[in-house]
C-alpha positions as a Markdown table, in Angstrom:
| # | Residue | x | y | z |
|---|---|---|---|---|
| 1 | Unk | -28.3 | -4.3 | 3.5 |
| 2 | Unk | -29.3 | -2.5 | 6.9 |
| 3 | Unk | -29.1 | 1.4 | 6.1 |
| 4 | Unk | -27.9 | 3.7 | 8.7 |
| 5 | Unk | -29.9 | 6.2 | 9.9 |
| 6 | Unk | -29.4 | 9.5 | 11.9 |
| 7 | Unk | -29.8 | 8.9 | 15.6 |
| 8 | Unk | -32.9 | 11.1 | 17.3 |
| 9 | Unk | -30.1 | 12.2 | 19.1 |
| 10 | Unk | -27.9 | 13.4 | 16.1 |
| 11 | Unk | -31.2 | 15.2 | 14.5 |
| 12 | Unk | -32.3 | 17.4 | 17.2 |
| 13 | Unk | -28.2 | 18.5 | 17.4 |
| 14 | Unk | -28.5 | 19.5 | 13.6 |
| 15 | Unk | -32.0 | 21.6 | 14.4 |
| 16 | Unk | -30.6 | 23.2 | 17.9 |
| 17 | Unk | -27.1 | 23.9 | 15.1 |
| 18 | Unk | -29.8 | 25.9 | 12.9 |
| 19 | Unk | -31.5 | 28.1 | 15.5 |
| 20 | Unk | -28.3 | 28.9 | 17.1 |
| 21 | Unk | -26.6 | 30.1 | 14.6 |
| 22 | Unk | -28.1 | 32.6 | 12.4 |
| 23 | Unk | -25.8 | 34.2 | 9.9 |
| 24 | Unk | -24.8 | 37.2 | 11.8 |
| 25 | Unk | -23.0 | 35.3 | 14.3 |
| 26 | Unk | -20.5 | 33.6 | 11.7 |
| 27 | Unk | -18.8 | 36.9 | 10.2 |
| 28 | Unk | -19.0 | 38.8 | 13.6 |
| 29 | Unk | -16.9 | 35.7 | 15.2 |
| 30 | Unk | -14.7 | 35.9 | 12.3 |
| 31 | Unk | -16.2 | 32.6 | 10.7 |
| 32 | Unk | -15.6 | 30.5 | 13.4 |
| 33 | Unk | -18.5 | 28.2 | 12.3 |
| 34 | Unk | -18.5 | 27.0 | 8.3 |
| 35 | Unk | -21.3 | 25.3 | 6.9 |
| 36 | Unk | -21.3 | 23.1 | 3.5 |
| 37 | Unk | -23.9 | 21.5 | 1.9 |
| 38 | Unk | -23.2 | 19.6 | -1.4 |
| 39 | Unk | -25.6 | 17.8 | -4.7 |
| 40 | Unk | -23.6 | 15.5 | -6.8 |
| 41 | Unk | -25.1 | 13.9 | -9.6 |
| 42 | Unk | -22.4 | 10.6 | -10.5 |
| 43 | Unk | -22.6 | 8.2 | -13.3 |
| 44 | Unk | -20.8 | 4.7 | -13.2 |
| 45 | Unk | -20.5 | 2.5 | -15.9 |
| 46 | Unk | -19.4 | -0.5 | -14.5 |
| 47 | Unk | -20.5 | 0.1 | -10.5 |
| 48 | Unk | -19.5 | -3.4 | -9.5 |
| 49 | Unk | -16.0 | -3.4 | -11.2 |
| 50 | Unk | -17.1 | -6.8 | -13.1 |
| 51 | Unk | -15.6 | -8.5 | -15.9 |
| 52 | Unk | -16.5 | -8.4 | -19.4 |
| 53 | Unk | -17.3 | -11.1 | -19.6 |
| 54 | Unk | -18.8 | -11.8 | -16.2 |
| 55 | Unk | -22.1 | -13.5 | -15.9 |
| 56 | Unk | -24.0 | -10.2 | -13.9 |
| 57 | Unk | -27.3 | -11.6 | -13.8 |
| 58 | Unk | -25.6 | -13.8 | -11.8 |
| 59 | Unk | -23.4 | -11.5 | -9.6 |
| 60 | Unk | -25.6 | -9.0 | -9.1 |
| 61 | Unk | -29.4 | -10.1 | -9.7 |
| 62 | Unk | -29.5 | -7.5 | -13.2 |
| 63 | Unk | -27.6 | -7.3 | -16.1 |
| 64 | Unk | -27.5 | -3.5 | -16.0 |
| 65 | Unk | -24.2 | -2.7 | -15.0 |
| 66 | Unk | -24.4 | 1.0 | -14.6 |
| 67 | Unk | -26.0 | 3.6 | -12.7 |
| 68 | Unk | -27.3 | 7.2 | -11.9 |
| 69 | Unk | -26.9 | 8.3 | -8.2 |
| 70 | Unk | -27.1 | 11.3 | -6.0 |
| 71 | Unk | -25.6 | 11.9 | -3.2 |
| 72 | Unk | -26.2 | 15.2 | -0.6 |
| 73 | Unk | -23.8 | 16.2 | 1.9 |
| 74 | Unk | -24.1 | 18.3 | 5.0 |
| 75 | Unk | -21.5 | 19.6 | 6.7 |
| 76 | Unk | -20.5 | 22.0 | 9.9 |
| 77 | Unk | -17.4 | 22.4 | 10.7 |
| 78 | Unk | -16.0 | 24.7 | 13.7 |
| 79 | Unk | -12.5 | 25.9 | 14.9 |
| 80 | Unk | -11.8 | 28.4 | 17.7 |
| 81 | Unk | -9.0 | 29.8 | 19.0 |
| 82 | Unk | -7.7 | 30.8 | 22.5 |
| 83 | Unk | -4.3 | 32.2 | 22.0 |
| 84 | Unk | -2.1 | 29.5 | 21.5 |
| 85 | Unk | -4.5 | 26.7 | 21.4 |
| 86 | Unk | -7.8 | 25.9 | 19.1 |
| 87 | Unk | -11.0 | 24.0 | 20.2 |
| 88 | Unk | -12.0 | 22.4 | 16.6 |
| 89 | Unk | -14.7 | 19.8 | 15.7 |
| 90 | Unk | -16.8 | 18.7 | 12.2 |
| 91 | Unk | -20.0 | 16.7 | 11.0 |
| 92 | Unk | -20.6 | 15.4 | 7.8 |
| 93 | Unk | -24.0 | 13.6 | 6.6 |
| 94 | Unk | -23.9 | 12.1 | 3.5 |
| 95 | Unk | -27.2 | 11.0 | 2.0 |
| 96 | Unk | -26.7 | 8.6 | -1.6 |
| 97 | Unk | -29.3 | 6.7 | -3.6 |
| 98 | Unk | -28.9 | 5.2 | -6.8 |
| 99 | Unk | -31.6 | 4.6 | -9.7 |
| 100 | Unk | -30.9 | 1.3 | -10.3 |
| 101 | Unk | -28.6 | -1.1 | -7.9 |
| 102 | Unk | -31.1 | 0.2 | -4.7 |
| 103 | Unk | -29.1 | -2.3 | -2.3 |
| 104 | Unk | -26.2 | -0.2 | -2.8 |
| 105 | Unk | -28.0 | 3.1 | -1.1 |
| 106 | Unk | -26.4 | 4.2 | 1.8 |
| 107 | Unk | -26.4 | 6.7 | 4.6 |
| 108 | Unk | -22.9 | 8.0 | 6.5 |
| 109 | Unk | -22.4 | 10.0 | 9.5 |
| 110 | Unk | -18.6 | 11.0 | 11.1 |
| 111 | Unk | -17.2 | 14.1 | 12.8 |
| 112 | Unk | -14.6 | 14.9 | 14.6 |
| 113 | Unk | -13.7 | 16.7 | 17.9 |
| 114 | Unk | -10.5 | 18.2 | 18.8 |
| 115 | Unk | -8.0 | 20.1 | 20.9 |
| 116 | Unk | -4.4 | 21.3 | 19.3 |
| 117 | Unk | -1.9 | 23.4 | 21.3 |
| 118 | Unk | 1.8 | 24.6 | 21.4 |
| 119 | Unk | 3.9 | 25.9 | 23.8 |
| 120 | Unk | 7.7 | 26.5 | 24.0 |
| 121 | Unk | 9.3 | 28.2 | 21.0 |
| 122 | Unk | 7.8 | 25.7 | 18.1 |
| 123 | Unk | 6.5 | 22.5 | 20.1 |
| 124 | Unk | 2.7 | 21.2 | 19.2 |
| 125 | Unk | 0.6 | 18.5 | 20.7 |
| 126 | Unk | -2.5 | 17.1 | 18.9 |
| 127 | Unk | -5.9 | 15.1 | 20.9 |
| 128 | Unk | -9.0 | 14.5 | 19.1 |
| 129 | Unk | -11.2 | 11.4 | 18.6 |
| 130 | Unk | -12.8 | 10.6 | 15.6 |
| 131 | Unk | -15.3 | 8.3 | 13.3 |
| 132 | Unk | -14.8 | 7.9 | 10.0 |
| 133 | Unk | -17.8 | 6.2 | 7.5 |
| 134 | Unk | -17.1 | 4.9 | 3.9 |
| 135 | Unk | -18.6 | 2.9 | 1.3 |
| 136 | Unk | -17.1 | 0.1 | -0.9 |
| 137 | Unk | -16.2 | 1.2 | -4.3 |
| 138 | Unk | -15.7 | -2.7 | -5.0 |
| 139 | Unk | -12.3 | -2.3 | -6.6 |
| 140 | Unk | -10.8 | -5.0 | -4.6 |
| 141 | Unk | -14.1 | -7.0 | -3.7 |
| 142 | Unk | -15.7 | -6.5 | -7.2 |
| 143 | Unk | -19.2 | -8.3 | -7.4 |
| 144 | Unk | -19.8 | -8.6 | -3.9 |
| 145 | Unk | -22.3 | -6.9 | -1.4 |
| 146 | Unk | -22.4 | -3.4 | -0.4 |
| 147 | Unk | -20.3 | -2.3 | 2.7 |
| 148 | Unk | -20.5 | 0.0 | 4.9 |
| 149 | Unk | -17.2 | 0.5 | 7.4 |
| 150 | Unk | -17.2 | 2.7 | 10.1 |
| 151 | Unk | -14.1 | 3.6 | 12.5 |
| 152 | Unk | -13.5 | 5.3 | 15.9 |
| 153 | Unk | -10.2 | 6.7 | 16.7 |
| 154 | Unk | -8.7 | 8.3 | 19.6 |
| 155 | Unk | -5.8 | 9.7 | 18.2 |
| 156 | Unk | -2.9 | 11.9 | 20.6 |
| 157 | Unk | 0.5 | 13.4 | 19.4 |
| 158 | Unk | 3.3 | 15.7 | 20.3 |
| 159 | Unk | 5.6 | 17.6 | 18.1 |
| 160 | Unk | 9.1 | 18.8 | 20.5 |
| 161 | Unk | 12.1 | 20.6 | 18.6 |
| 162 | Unk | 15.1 | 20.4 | 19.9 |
| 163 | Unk | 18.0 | 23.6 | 19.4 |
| 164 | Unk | 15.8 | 24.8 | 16.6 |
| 165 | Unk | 17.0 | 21.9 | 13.9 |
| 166 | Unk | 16.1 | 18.5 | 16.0 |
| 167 | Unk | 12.9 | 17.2 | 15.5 |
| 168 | Unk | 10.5 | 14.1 | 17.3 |
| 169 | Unk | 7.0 | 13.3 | 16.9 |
| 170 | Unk | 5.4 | 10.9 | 19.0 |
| 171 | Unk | 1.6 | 9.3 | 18.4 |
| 172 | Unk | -0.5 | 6.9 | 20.0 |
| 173 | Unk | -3.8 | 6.1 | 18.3 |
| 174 | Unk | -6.3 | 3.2 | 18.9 |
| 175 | Unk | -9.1 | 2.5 | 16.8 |
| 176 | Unk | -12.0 | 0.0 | 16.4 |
| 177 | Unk | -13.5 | -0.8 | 12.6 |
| 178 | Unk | -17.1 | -2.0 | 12.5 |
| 179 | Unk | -18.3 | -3.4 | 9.1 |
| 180 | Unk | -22.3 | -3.4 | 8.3 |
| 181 | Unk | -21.5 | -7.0 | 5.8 |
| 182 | Unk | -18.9 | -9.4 | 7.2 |
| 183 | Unk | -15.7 | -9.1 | 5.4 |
| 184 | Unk | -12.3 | -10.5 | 5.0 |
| 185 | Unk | -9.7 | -10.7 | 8.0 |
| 186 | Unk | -12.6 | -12.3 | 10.4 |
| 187 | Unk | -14.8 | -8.3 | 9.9 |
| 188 | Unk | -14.6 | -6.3 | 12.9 |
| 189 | Unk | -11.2 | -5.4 | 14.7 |
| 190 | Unk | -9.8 | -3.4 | 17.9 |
| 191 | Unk | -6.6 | -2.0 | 16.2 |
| 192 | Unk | -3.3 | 0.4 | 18.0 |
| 193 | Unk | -0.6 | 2.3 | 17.0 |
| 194 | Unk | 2.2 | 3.7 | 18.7 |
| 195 | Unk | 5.0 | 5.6 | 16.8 |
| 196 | Unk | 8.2 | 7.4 | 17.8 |
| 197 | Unk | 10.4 | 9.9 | 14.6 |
| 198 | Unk | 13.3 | 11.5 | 15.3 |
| 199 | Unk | 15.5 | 13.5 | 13.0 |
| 200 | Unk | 17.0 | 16.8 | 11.8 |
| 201 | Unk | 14.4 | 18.4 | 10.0 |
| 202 | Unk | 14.7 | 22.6 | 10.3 |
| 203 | Unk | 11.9 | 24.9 | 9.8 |
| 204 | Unk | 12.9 | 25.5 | 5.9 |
| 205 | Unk | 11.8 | 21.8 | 5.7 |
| 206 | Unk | 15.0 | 19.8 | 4.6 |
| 207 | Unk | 15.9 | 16.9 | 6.9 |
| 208 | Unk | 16.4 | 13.3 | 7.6 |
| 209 | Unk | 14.2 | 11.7 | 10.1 |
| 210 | Unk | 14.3 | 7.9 | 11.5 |
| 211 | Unk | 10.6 | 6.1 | 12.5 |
| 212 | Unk | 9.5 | 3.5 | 14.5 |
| 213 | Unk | 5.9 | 2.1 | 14.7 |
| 214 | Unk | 4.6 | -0.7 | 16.3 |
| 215 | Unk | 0.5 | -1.7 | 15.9 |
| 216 | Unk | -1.9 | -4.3 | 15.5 |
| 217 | Unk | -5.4 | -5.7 | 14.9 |
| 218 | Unk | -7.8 | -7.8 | 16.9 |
| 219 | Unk | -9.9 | -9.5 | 15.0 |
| 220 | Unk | -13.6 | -10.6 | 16.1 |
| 221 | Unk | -13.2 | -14.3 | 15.0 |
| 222 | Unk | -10.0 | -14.9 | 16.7 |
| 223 | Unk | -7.4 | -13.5 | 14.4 |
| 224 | Unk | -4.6 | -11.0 | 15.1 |
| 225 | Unk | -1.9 | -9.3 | 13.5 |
| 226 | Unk | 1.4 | -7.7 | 14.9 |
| 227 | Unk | 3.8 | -5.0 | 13.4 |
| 228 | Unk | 6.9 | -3.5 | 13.3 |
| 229 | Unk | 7.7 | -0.4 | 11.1 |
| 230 | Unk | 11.2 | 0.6 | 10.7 |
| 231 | Unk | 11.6 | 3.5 | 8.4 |
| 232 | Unk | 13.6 | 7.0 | 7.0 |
| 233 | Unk | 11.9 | 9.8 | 5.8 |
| 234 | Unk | 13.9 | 12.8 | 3.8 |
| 235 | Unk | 12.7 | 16.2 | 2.4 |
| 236 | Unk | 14.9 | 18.3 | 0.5 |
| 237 | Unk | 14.1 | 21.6 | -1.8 |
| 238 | Unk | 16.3 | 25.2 | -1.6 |
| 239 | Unk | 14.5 | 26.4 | -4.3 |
| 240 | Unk | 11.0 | 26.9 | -3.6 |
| 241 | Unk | 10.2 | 25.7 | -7.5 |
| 242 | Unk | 11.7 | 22.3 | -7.0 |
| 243 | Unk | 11.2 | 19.9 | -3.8 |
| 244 | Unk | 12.4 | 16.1 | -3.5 |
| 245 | Unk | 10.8 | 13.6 | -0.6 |
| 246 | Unk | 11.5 | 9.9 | 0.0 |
| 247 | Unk | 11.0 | 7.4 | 2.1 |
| 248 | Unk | 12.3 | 4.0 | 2.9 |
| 249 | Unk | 11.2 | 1.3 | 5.0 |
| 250 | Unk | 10.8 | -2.4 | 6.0 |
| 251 | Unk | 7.5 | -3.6 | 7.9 |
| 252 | Unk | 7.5 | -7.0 | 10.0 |
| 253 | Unk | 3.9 | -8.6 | 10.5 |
| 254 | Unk | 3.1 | -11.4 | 12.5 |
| 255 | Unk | -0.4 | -13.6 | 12.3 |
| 256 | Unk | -0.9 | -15.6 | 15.0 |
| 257 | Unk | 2.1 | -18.0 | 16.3 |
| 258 | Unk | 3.2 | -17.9 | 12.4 |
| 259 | Unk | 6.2 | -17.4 | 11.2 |
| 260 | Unk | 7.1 | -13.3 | 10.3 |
| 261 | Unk | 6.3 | -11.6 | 6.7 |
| 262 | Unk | 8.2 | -9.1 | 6.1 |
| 263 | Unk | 7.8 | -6.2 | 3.2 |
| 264 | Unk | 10.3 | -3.5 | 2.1 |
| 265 | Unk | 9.1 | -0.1 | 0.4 |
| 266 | Unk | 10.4 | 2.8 | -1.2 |
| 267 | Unk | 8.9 | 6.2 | -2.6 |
| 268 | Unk | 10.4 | 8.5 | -4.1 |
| 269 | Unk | 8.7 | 11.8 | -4.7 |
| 270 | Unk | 9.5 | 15.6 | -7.1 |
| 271 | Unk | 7.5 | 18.3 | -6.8 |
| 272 | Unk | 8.2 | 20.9 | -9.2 |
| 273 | Unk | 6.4 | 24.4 | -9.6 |
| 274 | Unk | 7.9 | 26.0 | -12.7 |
| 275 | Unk | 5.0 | 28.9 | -12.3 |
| 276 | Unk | 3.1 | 30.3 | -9.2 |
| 277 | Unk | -0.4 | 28.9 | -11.4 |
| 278 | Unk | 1.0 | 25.2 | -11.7 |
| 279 | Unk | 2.1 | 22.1 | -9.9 |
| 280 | Unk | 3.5 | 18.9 | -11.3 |
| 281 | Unk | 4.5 | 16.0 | -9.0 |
| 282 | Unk | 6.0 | 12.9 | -10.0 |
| 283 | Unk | 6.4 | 9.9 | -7.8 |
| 284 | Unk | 7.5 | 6.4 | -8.0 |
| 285 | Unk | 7.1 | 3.7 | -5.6 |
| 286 | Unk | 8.2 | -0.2 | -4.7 |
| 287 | Unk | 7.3 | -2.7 | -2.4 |
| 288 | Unk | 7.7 | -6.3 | -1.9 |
| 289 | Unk | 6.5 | -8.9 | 0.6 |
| 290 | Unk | 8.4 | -11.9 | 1.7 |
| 291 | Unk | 6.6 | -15.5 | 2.2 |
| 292 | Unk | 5.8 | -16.9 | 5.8 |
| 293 | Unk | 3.6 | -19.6 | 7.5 |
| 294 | Unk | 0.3 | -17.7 | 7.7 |
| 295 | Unk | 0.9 | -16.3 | 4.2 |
| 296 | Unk | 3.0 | -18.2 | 1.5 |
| 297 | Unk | 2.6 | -15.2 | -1.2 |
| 298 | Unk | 5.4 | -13.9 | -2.5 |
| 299 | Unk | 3.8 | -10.3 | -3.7 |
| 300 | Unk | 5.7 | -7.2 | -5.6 |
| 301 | Unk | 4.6 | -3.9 | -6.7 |
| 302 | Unk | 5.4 | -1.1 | -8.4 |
| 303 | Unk | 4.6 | 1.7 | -10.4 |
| 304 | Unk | 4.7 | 5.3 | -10.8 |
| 305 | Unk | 2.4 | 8.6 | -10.9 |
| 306 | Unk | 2.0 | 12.0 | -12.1 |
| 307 | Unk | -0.4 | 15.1 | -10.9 |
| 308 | Unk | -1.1 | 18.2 | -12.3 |
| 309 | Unk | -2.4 | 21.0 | -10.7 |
| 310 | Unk | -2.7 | 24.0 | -12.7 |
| 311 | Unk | -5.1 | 27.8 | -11.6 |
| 312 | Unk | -6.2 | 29.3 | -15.6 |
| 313 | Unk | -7.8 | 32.2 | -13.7 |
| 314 | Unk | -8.8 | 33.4 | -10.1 |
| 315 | Unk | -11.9 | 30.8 | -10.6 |
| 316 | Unk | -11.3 | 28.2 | -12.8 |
| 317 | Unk | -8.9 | 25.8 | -11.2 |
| 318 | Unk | -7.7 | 22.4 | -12.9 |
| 319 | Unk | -6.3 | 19.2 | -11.7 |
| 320 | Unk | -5.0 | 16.1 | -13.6 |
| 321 | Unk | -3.8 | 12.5 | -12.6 |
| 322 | Unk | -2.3 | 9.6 | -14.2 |
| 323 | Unk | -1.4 | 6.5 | -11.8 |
| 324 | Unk | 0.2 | 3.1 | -13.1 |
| 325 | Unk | 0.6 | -0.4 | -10.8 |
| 326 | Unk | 1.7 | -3.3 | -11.4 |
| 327 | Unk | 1.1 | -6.2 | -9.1 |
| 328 | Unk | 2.1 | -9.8 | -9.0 |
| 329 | Unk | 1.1 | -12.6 | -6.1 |
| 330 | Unk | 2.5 | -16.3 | -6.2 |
| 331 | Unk | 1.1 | -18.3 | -5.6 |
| 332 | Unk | -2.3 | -16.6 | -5.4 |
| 333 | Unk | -5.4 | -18.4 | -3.8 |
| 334 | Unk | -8.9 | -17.1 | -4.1 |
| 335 | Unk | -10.2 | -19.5 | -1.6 |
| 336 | Unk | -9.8 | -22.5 | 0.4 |
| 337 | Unk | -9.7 | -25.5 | -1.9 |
| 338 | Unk | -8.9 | -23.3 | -4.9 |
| 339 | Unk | -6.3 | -24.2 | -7.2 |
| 340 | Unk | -3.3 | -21.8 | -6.7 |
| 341 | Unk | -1.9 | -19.6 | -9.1 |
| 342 | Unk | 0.4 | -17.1 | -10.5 |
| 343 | Unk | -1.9 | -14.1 | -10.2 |
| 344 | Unk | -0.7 | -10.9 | -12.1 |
| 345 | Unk | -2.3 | -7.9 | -12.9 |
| 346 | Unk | -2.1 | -4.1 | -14.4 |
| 347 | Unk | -3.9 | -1.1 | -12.8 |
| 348 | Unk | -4.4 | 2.4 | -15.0 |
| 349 | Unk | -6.0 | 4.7 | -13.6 |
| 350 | Unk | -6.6 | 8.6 | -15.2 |
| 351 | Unk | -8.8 | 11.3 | -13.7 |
| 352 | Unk | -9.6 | 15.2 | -14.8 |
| 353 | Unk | -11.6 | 17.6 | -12.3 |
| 354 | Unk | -12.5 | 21.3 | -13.0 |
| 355 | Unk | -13.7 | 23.5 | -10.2 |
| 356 | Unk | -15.3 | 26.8 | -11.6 |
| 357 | Unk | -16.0 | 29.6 | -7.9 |
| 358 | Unk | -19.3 | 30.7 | -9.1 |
| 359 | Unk | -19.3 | 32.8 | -6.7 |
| 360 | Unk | -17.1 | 33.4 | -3.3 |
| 361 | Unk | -18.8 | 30.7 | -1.5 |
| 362 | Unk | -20.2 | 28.5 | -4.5 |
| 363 | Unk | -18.4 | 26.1 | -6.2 |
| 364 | Unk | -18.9 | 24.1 | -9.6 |
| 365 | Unk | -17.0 | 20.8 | -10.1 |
| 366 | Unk | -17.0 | 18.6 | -13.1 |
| 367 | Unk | -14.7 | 15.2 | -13.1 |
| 368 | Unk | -13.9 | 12.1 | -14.9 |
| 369 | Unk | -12.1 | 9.0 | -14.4 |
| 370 | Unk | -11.1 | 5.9 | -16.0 |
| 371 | Unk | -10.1 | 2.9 | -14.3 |
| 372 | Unk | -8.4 | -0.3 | -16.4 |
| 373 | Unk | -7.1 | -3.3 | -15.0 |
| 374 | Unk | -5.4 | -6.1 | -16.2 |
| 375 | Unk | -5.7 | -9.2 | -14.6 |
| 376 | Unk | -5.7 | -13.1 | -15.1 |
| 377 | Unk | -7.9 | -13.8 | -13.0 |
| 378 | Unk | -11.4 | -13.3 | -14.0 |
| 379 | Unk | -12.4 | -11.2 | -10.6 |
| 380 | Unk | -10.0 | -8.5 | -10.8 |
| 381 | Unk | -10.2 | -8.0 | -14.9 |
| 382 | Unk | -12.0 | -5.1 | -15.1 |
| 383 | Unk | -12.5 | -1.4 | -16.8 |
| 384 | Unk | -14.9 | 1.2 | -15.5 |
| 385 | Unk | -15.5 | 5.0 | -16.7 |
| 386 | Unk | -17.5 | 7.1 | -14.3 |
| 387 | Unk | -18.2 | 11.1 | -13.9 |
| 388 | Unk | -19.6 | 13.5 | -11.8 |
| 389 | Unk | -20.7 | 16.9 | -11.4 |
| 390 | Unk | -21.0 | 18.6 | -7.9 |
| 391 | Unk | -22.2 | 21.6 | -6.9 |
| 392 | Unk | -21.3 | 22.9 | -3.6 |
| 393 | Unk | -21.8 | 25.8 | -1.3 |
| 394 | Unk | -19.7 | 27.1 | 2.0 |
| 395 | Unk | -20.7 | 29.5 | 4.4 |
């Protein structure tokens, strides 16, 4: 797979970043500038998310399954304000080889440049473009090559209140996705979004709120994709211990000249904080998808999840997940000129992270997590355990 590499342009930035900025100048500007740099050490048992019984010499050339990797990040990040308004941008570099699967070694480079300002009594407005990187982590493409996608965003948004209680957003945000290994949905797209919200939501943070969104894809080998999102969104929590959200919707999506999909969703969220040291959020979730022309799955999920967020002391922090899925597509086929069938599968997921301050700028994070899924179909039966220890310091 073709590596990224940084640009001649992007490396002589980085060096004129280090000579012009010497450590004085970040605490007498009140740490205007921040600088992170990052070593993780990660461990995979199953990197691939293959079957048990899987033929890997086959998939993936080896029959070692696991793998050792590192992975450095760099990081500047910079936000200044002028009275009302803020000039803020970020870079991130992350640098990750592994010890075995070499192909999957990859290089990422985004940022982010921005200008957020209010004016009025309690109205905001939001530009900034931005490029996102990230790797595969195979859970839905298990087997296959490594990817690499990158995405540029222009994104622009205005927050208005109205007599203090009334409250619209409005967005517009077009993107384009690049993909190092062609991929599903014919790879590359050009993709918009344009949303409107209105609703009574005052400053304490209970309200109702209505939402619109309309966007869509362009594919490079001919394919597009329309949508309509009608939704409600609600927030409601007197006591500061104990918060409920939800949210409601029905998306419409057209491929093509085919006929409309359409797919209905509901969360439902509690977040509860019975001391100042802990959180615990529970939330539920529902969706299902309608049959059309372009697609003649039927597809319903659901499931639930729980996080845990508790401080022990001033520097030991601890956080805790448990998520559960269930998914079911029929008819379900892999390919063209596959049989269909009645695909159904189960998705656990657990994780545990501790993140010890060493010190006031260096941090110490240890984390697990198991994945488990149940399927019957042989590419999406799968279980994996990885863990990872990062150690990480902000200036």
């Amino acid at each position: 797979m073709h590596e990224p590499r940084l640009t001649a342009v992007a490396r002589v930035t980085m060096a004129l970043i280090a000579m012009l900025l010497p450590p004085a100048l970040a605490a007498r500007d009140g740490n205007v500038f921040e600088l992170t740099l990052s070593e993780t050490i990660s461990y995979d048992d199953n990197l691939y998310r293959l079957a048990p019984d899987a033929n890997a010499t086959q998939l993936i050339g080896t029959e070692r399954r696991d793998d050792l990797a590192s992975s450095t990040t760099l990081g500047l990040s910079a936000d200044k304000p002028f009275g009302r308004q803020n000039l803020y941008g970020s870079y991130r570099h992350i640098f990750t080889r592994y010890q075995i699967h070499k192909n999957a070694n990859y290089e990422l480079d985004d940022g982010q440049l921005g200008w957020k300002g209010g004016f009025g009594r309690a109205n905001q407005w939001d530009l900034y473009a931005k490029r996102t990187a990230a790797q595969s982590d195979y859970a839905d493409n298990p087997g296959r090559v490594a990817n690499t996608a990158t995405t540029d965003i222009g994104h622009a948004e205005m927050d208005l209140r109205y007599a203090s209680d009334w409250r619209s957003r409005f967005v517009y945000e077009a993107s384009r996705l690049r993909n190092s290994t062609a991929v599903s949905n014919g790879g590359d797209y050009d993709g918009y979004l344009a949303s409107m919200s209105l609703g009574v939501w005052p400053a304490s943070g209970n309200g109702l709120e209505a939402r619109y969104a309309n966007s869509g894809q362009d594919y490079a080998k001919g394919q597009t994709y329309k949508q309509h999102d009608f939704g409600l969104n609600a927030a409601y929590g007197d006591n500061p211990a104990s918060r409920f959200e939800g949210s409601a919707g029905v998306q419409i999506q057209k491929a093509g000249s085919n006929r409309e999909t359409r797919r209905g969703r509901l969360s439902l969220r509690h977040t509860w904080r019975p001391r100042g040291s802990s959180t615990l959020s529970l939330r539920v979730l529902r969706e299902k998808t309608s049959p059309s022309t372009s697609s003649p799955v039927q597809a319903e999920s659901y499931g639930g999840e729980a996080q845990w967020t508790w401080l022990a002391t001033a520097k030991l922090r601890f956080d805790s997940s448990i998520d559960y899925r269930k998914r079911h597509y029929d008819p379900y086929q892999e390919f063209s000129g596959a049989a269909p069938i009645d695909r159904r599968e189960y998705l656990r997921t657990a994780s545990i992270a501790l993140n010890y301050f060493l010190q006031e700028n260096l941090v110490l994070a240890l984390s697990t997590r198991n994945d488990k899924r149940d399927a019957n179909h042989i590419r999406y039966n799968y279980d994996s355990q990885s863990y990872s220890l990062t150690l990480q310091y902000v200036y």
